[in-house]
Short mmCIF file of C-alpha atoms in Angstrom, two decimals:
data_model
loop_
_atom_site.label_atom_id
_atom_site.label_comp_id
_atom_site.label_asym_id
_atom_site.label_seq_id
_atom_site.Cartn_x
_atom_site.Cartn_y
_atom_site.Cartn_z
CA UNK V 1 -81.24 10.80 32.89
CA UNK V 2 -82.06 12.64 29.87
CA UNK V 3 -78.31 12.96 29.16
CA UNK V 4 -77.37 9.10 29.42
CA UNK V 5 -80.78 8.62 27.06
CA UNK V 6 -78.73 10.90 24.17
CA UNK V 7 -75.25 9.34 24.95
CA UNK V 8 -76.73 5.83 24.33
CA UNK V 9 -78.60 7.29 21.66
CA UNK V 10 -75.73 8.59 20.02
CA UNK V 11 -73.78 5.29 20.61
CA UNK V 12 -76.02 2.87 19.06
CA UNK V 13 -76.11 5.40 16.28
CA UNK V 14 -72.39 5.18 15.90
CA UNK V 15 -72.62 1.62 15.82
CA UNK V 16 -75.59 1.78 13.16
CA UNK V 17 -73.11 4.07 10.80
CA UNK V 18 -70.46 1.57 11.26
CA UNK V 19 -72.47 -1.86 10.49
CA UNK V 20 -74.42 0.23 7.10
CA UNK V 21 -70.45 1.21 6.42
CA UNK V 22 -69.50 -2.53 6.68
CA UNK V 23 -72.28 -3.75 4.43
CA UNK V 24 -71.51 -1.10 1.86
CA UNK V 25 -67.82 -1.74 1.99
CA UNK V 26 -68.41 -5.77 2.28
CA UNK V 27 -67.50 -6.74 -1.49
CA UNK V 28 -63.79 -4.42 -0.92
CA UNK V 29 -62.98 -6.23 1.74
CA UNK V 30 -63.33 -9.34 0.82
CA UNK V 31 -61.63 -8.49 -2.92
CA UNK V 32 -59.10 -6.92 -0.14
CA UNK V 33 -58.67 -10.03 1.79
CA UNK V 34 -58.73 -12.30 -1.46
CA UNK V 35 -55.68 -10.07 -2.96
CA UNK V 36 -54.16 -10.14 0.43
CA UNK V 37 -54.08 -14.67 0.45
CA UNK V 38 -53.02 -14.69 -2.77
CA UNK V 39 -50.27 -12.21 -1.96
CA UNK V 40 -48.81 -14.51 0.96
CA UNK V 41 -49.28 -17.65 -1.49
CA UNK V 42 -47.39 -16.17 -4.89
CA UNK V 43 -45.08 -14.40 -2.32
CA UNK V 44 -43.54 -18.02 -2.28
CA UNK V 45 -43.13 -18.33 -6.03
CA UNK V 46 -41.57 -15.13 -5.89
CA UNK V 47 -38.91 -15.86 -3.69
CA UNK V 48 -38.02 -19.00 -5.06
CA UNK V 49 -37.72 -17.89 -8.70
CA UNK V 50 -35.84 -14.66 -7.45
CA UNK V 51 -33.46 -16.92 -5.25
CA UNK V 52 -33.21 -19.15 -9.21
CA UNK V 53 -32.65 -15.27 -11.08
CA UNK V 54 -29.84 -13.88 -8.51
CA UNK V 55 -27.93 -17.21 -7.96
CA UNK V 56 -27.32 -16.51 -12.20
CA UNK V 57 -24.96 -13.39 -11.02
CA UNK V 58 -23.62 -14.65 -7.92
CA UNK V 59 -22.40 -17.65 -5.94
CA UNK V 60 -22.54 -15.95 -2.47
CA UNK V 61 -25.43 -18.21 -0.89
CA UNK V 62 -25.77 -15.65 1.87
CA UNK V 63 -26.22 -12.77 -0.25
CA UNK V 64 -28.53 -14.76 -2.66
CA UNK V 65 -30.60 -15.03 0.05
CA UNK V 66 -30.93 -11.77 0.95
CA UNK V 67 -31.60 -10.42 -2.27
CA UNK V 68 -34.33 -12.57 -2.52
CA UNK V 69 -36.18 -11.71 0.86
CA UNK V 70 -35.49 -8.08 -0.27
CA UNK V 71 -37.70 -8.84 -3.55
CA UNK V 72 -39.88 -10.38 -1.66
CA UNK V 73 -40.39 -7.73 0.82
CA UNK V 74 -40.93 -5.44 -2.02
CA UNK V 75 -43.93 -7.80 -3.87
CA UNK V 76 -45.21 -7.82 -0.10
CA UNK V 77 -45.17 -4.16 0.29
CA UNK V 78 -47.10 -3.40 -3.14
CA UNK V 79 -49.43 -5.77 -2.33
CA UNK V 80 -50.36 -4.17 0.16
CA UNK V 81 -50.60 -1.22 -0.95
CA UNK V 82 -53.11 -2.31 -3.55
CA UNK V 83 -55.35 -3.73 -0.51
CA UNK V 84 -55.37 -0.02 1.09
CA UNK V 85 -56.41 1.02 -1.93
CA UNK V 86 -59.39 -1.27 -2.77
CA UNK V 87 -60.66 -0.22 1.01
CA UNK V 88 -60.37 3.42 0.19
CA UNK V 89 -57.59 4.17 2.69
CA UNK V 90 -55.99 6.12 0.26
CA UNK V 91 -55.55 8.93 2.49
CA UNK V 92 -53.75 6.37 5.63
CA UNK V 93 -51.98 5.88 2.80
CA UNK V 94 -50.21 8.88 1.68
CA UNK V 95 -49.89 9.13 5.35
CA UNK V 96 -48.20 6.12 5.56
CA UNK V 97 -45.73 7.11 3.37
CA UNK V 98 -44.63 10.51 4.64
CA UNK V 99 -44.50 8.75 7.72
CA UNK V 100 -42.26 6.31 6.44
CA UNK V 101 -40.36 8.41 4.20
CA UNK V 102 -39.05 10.53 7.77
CA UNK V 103 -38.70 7.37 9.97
CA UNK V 104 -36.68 6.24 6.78
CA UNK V 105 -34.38 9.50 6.73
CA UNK V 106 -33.52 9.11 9.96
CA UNK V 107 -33.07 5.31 10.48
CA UNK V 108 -30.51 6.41 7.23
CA UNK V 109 -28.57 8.42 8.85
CA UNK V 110 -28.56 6.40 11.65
CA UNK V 111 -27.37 3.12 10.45
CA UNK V 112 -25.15 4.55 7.52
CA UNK V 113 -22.30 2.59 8.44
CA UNK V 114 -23.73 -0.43 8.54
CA UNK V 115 -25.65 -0.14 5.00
CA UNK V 116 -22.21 1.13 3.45
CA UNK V 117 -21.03 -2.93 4.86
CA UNK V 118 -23.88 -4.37 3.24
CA UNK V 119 -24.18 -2.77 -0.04
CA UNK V 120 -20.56 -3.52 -0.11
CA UNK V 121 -20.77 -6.75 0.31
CA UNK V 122 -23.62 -7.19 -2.21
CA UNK V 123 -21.34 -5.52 -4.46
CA UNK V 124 -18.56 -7.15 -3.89
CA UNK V 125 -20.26 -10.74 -4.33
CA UNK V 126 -22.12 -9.65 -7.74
CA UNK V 127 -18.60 -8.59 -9.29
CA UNK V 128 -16.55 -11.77 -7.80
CA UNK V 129 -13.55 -9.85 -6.36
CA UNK V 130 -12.39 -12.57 -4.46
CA UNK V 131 -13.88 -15.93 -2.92
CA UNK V 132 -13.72 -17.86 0.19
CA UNK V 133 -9.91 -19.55 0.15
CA UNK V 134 -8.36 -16.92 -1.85
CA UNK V 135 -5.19 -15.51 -0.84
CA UNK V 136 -5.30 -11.32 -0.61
CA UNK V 137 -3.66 -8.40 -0.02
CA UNK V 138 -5.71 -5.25 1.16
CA UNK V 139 -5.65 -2.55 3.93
CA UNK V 140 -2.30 -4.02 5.24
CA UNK V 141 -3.21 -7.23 5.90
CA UNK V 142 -2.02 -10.39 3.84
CA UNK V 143 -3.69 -13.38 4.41
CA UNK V 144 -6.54 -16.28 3.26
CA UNK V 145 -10.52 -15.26 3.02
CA UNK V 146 -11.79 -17.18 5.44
CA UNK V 147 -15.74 -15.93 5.20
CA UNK V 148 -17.85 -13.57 3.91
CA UNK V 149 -20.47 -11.96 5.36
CA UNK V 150 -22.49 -9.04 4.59
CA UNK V 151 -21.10 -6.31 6.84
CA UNK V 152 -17.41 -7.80 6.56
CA UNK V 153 -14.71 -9.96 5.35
CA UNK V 154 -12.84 -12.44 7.62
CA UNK V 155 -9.05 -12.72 6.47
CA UNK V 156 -6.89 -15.16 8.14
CA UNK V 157 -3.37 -14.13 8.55
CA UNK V 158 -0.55 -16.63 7.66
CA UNK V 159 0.81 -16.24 10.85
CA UNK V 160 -3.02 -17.74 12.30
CA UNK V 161 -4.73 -14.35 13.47
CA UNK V 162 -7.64 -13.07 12.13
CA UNK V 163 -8.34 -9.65 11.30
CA UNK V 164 -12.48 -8.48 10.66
CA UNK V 165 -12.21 -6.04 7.63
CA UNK V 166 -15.68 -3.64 7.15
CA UNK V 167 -16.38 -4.23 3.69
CA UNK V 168 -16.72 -1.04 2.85
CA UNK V 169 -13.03 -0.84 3.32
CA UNK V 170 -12.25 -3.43 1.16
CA UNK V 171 -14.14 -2.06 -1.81
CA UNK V 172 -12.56 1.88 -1.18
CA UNK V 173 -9.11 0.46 -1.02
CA UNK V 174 -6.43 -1.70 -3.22
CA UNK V 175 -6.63 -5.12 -3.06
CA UNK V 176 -4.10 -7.46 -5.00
CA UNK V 177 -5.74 -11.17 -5.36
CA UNK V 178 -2.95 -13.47 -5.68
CA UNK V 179 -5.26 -16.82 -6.48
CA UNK V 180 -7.96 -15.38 -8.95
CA UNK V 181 -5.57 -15.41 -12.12
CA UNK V 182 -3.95 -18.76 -11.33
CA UNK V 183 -0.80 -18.03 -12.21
CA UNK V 184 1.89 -16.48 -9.82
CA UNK V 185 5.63 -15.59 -10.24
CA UNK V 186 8.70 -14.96 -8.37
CA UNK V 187 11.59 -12.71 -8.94
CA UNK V 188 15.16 -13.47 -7.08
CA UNK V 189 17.40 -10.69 -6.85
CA UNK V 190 20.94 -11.45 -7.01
CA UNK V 191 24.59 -10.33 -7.35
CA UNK V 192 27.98 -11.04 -8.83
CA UNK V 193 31.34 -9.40 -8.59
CA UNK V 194 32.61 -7.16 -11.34
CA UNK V 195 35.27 -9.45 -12.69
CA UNK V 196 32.70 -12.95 -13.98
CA UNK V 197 31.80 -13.46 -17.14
CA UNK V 198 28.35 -12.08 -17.64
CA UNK V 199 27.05 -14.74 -20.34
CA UNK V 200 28.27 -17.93 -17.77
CA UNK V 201 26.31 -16.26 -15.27
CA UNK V 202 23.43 -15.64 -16.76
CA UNK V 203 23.48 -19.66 -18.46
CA UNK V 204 24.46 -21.05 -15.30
CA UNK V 205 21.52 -19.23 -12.93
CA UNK V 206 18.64 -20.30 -15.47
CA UNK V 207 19.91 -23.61 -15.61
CA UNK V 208 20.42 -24.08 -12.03
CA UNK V 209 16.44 -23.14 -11.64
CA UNK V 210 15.48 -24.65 -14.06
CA UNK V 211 17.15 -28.54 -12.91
CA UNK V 212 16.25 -28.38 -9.09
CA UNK V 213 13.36 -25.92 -8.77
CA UNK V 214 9.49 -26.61 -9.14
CA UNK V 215 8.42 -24.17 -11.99
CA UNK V 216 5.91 -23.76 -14.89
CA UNK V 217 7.94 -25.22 -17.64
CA UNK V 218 5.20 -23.59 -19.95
CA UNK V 219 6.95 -20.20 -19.19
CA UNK V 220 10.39 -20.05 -19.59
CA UNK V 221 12.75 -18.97 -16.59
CA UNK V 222 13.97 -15.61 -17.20
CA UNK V 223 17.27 -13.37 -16.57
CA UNK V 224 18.15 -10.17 -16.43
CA UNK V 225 21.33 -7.66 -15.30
CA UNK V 226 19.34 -4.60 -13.79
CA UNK V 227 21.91 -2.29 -12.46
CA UNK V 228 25.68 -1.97 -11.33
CA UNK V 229 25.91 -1.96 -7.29
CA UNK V 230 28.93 -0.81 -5.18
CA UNK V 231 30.39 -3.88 -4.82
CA UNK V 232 28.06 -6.44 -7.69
CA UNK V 233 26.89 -6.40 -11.23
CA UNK V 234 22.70 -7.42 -9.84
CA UNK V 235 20.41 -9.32 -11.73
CA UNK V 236 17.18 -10.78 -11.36
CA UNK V 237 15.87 -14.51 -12.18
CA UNK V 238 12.30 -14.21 -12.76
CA UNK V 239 9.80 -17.66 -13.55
CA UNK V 240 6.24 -18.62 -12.83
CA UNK V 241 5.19 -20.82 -10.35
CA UNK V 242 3.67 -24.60 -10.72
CA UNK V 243 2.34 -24.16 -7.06
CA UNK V 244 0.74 -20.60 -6.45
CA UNK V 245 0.01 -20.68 -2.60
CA UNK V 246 2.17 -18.82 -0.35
CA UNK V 247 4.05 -22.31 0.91
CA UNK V 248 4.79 -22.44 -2.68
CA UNK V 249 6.22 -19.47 -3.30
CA UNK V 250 8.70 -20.00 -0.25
CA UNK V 251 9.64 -23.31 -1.52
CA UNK V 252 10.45 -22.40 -4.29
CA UNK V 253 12.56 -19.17 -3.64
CA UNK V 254 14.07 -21.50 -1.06
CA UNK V 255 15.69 -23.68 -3.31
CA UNK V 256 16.38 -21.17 -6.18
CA UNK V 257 18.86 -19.96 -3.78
CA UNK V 258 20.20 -23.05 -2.88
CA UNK V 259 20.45 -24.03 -6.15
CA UNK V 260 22.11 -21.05 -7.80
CA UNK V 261 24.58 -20.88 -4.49
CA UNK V 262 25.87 -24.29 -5.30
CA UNK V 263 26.20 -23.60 -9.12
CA UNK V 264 27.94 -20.76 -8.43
CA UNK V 265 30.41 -22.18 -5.90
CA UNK V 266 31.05 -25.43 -8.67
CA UNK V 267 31.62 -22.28 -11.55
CA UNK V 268 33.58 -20.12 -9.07
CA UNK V 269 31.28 -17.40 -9.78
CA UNK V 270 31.28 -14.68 -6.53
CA UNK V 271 28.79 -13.37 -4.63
CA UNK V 272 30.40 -10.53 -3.44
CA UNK V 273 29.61 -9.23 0.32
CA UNK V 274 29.99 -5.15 0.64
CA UNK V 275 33.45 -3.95 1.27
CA UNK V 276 34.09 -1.48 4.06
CA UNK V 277 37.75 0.92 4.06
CA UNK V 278 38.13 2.08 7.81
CA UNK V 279 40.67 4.96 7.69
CA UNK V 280 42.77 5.57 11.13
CA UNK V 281 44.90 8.24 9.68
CA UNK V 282 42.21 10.86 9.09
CA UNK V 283 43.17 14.49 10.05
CA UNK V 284 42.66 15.51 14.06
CA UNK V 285 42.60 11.37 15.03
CA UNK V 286 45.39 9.13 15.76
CA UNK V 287 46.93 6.80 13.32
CA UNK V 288 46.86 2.98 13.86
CA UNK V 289 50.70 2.17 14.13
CA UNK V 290 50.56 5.10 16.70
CA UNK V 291 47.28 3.48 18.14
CA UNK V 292 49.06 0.26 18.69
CA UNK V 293 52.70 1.27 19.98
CA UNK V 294 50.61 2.77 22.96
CA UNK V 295 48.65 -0.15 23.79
CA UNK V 296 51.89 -2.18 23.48
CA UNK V 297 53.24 0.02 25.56
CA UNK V 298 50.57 -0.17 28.44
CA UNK V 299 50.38 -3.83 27.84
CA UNK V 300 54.61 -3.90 29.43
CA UNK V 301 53.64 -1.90 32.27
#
């Protein structure tokens, strides 16, 4: 009996200490809660005039978003940490943090991969390297962005499949961005025989572009002799395109050829096709006329 008398004894003592520690503490936590309301309320201010800041640097919608929750997060966080310290928990705390600062590590290392994606893609948006319809060239793939995301880049194939890039391979590798300049060009390569005359050939190719094929007439259609072949003297017509996209581009080398394959035939300029010598009478084989007195010969029996 005597023991349950101490064990309520010490109870209602216990609760005693607590109540005289809630009265002392009373003005801290309501400061505490006061600071914590007006957190949640400004928190909304903050992300819209973050959201208004970030959209200044980038026109990714998705990332804009997420760098403004991450600001967010981050007034949140401080906030708090300002209400621990107005109730004293400075020691929960520092706590805290260690706590946090191993979870942290390892969550790191365990979600590397994905965070390489993301920052990527926040990267990748802030500096503009390509936008949604843009035609691209990267990691061996050739096709139209289709979406972004923040782990990785959709990229639709001309042929119609779509291939999921990482991000983070996009921004460690080449990429070639055929839309972003606006301008485009194509180079034709090309041969005549050895006997035309060089100057007719080169006249007659750049008009013959320049009369049936689409091109930027503020860029002149250029020609040049590049080499001597075993058969041709080769050249290349270069000259930039009015329409950039890939259906374009095939249009337009399309009827370059047709067109300089007709002016050619109506100059009688050659394209010459490569010229093969087969040799019968080589050295330990048999000659031709030998070749085909025997088959005559079979051919009467």
């Amino acid at each position: 009996m005597n023991d349950f008398n101490a064990s309520l004894e010490a109870f209602w003592n216990t609760l005693e200490g607590w109540l005289e520690g809630l009265i002392a503490n009373l003005p801290n936590i309501i400061l505490a809660v006061l600071v914590l309301v007006a957190s949640i309320f400004l928190s909304r201010f903050v992300k819209k005039y973050a959201g208004k800041v970030v959209s200044r640097f980038s026109r990714n919608q998705t990332i804009n978003g997420l760098l403004a929750n991450i600001i967010t997060s981050g007034f949140l966080i401080v906030m708090l940490f300002i209400v621990l310290g107005i109730l004293g928990l400075d020691r929960a705390l520092t706590s805290l943090l260690a706590g946090a600062g191993v979870v942290g590590l390892a969550v790191g290392l365990a979600v590397q991969e994905p965070l390489m994606n993301l920052f990527s893609g926040i990267l990748m948006s802030t500096k503009s390297l390509y936008n949604v319809g843009d035609l691209i060239e990267t990691n061996g793939y050739f096709g139209k962005i289709k979406k972004v995301n923040l782990r990785s880049t959709i990229l639709e194939q001309l042929s119609g499949e779509e291939v999921l890039l990482p991000n983070k391979s996009i921004i460690q590798n080449p990429l070639t961005n055929y839309t972003v300049s606006g301008r485009r060009r194509l180079a034709l390569s090309c041969g005549i025989s050895y006997g035309e005359d060089l100057e007719k050939v080169r006249s007659v190719t750049v008009k013959a572009v320049e009369d049936n094929v689409d091109y930027d007439e503020r860029f002149p259609v250029e020609f040049y002799y590049d080499g001597y072949g075993d058969s041709s003297i080769n050249f290349i017509v270069r000259f930039w395109l009015a329409d950039i996209t890939q259906k374009g581009l095939l249009a337009a080398q399309s009827e370059s050829v047709i067109a300089i394959k007709k002016a050619f035939d109506q100059n009688d300029i050659m394209i010459p096709f490569p010229i093969r010598t087969l040799d019968f009478g080589i050295k330990g084989g048999e000659k031709l006329n030998t070749m085909l007195k025997a088959s005559a010969m079979n051919g009467k029996e």
